[in-house]
Tab-separated table of C-alpha atoms and ligand atoms in Angstrom:
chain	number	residue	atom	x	y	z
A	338	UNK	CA	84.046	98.086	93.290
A	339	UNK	CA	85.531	99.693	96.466
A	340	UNK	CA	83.605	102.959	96.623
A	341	UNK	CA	85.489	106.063	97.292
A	342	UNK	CA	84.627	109.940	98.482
A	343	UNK	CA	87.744	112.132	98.051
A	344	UNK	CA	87.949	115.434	100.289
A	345	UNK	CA	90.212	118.229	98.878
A	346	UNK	CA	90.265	121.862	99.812
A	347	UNK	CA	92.838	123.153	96.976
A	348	UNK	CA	94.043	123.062	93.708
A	349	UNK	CA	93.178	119.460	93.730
A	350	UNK	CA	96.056	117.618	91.776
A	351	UNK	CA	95.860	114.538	93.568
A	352	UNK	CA	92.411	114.431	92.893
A	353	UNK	CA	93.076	114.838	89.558
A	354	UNK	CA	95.634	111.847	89.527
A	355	UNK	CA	93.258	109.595	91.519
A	356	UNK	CA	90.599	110.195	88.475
A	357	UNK	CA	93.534	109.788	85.850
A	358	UNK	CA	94.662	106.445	87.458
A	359	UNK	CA	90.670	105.298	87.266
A	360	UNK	CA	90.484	106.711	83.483
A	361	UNK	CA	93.811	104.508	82.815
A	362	UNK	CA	91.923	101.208	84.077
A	363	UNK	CA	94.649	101.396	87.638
A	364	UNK	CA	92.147	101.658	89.844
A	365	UNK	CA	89.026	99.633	89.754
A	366	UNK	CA	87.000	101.890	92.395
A	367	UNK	CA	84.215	104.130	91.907
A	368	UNK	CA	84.015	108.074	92.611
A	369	UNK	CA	80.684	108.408	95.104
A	370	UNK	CA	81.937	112.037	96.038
A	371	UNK	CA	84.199	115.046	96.148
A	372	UNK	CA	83.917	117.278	98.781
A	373	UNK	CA	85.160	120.137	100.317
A	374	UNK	CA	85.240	122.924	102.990
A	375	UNK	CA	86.156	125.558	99.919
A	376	UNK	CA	83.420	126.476	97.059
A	377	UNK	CA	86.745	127.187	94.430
A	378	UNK	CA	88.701	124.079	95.193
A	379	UNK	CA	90.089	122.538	91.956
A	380	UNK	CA	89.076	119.384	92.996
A	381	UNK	CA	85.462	120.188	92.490
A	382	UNK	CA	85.521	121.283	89.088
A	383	UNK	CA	87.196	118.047	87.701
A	384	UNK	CA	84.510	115.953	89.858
A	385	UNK	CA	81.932	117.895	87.998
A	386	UNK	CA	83.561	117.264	84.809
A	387	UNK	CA	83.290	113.522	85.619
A	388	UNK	CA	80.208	113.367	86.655
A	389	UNK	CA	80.422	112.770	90.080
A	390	UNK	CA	78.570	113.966	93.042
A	391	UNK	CA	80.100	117.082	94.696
A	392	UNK	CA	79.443	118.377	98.406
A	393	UNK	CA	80.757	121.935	99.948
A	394	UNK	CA	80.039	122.784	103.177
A	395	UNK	CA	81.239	125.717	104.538
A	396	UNK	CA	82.840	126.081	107.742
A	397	UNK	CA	81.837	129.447	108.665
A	398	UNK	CA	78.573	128.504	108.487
A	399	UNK	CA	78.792	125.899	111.512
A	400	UNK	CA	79.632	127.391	115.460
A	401	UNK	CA	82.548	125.658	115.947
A	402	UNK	CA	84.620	122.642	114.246
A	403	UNK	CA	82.997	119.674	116.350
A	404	UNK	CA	79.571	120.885	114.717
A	405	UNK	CA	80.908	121.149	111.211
A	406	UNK	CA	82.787	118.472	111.091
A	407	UNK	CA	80.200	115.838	112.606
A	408	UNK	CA	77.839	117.687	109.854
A	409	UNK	CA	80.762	117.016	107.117
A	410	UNK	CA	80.899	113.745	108.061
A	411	UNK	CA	77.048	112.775	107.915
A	412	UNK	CA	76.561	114.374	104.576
A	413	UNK	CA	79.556	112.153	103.236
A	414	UNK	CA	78.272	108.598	104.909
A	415	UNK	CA	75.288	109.533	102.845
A	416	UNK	CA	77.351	108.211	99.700
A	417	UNK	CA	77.887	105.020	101.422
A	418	UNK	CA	81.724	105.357	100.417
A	419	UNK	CA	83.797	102.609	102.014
A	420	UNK	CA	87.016	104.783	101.740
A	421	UNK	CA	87.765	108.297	102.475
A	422	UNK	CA	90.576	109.890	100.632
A	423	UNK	CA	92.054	113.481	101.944
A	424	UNK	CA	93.622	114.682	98.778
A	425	UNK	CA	95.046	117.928	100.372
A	426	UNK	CA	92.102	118.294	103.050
A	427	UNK	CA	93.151	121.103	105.115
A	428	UNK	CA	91.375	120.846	108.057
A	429	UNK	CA	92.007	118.896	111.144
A	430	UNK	CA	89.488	117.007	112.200
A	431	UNK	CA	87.205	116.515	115.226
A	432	UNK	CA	87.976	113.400	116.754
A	433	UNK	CA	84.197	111.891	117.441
A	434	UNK	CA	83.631	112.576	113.658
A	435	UNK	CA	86.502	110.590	112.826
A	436	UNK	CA	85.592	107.610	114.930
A	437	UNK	CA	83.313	105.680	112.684
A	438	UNK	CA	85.949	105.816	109.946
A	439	UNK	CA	88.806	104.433	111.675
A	440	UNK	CA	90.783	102.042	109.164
A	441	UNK	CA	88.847	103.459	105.873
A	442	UNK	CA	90.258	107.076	106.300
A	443	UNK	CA	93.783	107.601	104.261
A	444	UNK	CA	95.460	111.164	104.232
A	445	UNK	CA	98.827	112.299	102.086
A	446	UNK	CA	101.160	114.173	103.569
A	447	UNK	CA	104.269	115.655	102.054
A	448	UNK	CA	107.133	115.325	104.493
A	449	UNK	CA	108.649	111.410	105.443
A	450	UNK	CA	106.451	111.399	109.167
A	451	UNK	CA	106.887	110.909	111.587
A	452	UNK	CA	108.959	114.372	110.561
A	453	UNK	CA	107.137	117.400	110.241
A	454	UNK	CA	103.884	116.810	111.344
A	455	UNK	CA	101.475	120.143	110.430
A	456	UNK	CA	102.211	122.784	107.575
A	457	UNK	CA	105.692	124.313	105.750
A	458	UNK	CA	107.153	120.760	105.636
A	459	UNK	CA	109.356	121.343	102.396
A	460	UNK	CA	110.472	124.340	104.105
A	461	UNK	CA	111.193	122.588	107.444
A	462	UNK	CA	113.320	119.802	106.005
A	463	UNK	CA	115.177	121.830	104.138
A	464	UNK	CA	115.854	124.168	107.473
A	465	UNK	CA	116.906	121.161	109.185
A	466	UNK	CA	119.854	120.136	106.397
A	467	UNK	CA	118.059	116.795	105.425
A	468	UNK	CA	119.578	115.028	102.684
A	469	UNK	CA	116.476	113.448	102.126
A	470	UNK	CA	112.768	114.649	101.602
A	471	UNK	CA	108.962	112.925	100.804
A	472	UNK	CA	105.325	112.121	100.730
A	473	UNK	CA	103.305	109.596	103.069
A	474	UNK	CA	100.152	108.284	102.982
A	475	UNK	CA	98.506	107.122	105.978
A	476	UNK	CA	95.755	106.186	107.601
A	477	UNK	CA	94.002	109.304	109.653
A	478	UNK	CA	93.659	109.064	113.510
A	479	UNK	CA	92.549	112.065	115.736
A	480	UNK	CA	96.142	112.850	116.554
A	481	UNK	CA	97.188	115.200	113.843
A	482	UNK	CA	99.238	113.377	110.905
A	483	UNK	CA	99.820	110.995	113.235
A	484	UNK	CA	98.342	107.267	112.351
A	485	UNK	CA	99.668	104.509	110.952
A	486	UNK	CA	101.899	104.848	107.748
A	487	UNK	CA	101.346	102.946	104.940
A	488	UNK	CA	103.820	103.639	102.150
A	489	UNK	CA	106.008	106.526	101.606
A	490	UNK	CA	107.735	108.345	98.734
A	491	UNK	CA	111.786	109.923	98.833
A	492	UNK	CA	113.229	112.048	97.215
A	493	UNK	CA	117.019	113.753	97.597
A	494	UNK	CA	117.216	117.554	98.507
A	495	UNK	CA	119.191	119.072	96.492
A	496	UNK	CA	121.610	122.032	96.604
A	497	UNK	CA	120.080	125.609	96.946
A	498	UNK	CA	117.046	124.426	96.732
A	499	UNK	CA	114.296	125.894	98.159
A	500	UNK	CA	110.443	124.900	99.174
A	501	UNK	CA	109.007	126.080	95.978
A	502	UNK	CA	111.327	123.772	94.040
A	503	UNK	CA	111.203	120.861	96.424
A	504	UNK	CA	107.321	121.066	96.652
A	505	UNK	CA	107.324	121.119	92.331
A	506	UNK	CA	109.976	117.672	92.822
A	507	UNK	CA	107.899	115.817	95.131
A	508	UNK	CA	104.472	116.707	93.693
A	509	UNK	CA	104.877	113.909	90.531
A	510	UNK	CA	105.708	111.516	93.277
A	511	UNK	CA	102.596	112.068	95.254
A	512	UNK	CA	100.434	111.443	92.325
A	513	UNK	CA	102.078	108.138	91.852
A	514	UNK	CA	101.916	107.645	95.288
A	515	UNK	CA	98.526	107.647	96.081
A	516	UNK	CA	96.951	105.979	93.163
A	517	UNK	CA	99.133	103.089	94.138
A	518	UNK	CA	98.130	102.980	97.276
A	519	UNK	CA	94.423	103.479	96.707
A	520	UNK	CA	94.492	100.591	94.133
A	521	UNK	CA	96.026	98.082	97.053
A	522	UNK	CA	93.223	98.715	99.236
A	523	UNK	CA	90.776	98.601	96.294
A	524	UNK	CA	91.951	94.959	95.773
A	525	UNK	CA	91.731	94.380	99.386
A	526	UNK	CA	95.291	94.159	99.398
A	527	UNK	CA	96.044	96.756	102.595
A	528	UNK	CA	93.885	97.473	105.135
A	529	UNK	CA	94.455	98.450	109.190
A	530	UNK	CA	94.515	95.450	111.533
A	531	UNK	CA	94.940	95.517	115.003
A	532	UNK	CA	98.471	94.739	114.534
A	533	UNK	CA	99.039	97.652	112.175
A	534	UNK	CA	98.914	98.252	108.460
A	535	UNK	CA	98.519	94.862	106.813
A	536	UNK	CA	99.858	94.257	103.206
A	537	UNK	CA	99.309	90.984	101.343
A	538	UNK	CA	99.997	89.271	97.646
A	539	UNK	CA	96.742	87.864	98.194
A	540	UNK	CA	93.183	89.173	98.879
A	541	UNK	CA	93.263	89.675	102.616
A	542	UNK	CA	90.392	88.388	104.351
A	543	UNK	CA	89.342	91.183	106.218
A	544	UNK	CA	88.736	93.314	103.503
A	545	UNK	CA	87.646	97.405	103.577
A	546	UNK	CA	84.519	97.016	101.711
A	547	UNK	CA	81.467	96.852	103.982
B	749	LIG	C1	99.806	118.107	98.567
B	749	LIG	O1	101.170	118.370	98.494
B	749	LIG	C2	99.485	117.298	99.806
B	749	LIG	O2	100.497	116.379	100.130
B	749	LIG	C3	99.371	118.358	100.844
B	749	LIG	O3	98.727	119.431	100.209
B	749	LIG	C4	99.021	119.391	98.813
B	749	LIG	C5	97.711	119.411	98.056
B	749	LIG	O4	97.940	119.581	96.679
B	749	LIG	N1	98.632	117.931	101.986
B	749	LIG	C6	98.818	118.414	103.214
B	749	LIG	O5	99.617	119.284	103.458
B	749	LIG	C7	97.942	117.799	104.280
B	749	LIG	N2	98.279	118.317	105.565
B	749	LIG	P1	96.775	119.288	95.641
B	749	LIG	O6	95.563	120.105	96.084
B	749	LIG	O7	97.300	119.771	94.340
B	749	LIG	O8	96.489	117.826	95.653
């Protein structure tokens, strides 16, 4: 099975629906690794709960980003995961660590990008009178929230609402959101080409796994 390290820094809740998927028999992948830049993220405790590996490294222990994240990065291809998950990773990250992941790094995000790249996106959407609000997922390139977008998840803003209500609205839709999307590339179903994101009915032929 498609082998998978998930980075979160918070309270972890897509984590937690990426394991619930697995526990339901949706995602035939295995766990290799959580980690994360925070010693109290959520996301740790349910990894430890499951029994998988965990890894924190903390930032303010490194000089400068390039040095941490390049460490990060070479503790984590120590799993030999084939996929990278950022399940609310708040960092951005160093370019040259990035590089050997391109294509097998996915990221959520909770506006519709290319809108609202960066932080406060509930708030900024509703700011700018949207009718309309979401999640993406996407594959991570050195330009922040930026890459290609692979599937996305809408929902309608409503009247007087505010970010604390939209953020509670969308959050269900994330966790269905990335599950789903994990699961396609677990089956070899999506993956980056040169072309762009690639989906098929069929096993693609190019497949993630190394
Ligand atoms: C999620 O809403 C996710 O989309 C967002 O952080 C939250 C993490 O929640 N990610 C970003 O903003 C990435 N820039 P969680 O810790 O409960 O999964």
């Amino acid at each position: 099975p498609l082998r998978i390290a998930i980075l979160a820094s918070g309270r972890g809740s897509n984590a937690a629906a990426l394991l619930a998927a697995r526990e339901r028999g949706e995602l035939p992948a295995e766990f290799v690794l959580v980690a994360s830049d925070k010693a109290d993220a959520g996301a740790l405790q349910l990894a430890q709960l499951a029994g998988i590996p965990t890894l924190v490294l903390d930032p303010r222990d490194y000089p400068d980003r390039r040095d941490y994240d390049l460490a990060l990065f070479e503790r984590i291809a120590e799993h030999k995961p084939d996929l990278l998950v950022l399940a609310g990773f708040m960092r951005i990250i160093d370019g040259d660590a990035l590089k050997p992941w391109a294509g097998r790094m996915i990221n959520i995000h909770p506006s519709l990008l290319p809108k609202y790249r960066g932080l406060h996106t509930h708030r900024r959407a509703i700011k700018a009178g949207d009718a309309e609000h979401g999640a993406s997922v996407h594959f991570v390139t050195a330009e922040l929230d930026g890459g290609p977008v692979i599937a996305q998840t809408v929902l309608r803003i409503e009247a007087n609402e505010d970010e604390n209500s939209l953020s509670a609205r969308l959050l269900p839709l994330e966790h269905q959101l990335l599950p789903a999307v994990v699961a396609l590339i677990a089956a070899d179903r999506l993956a980056l080409s040169e072309e762009g994101v690639v989906f098929d009915r069929e096993p693609i032929r190019k497949p993630l796994r190394m």
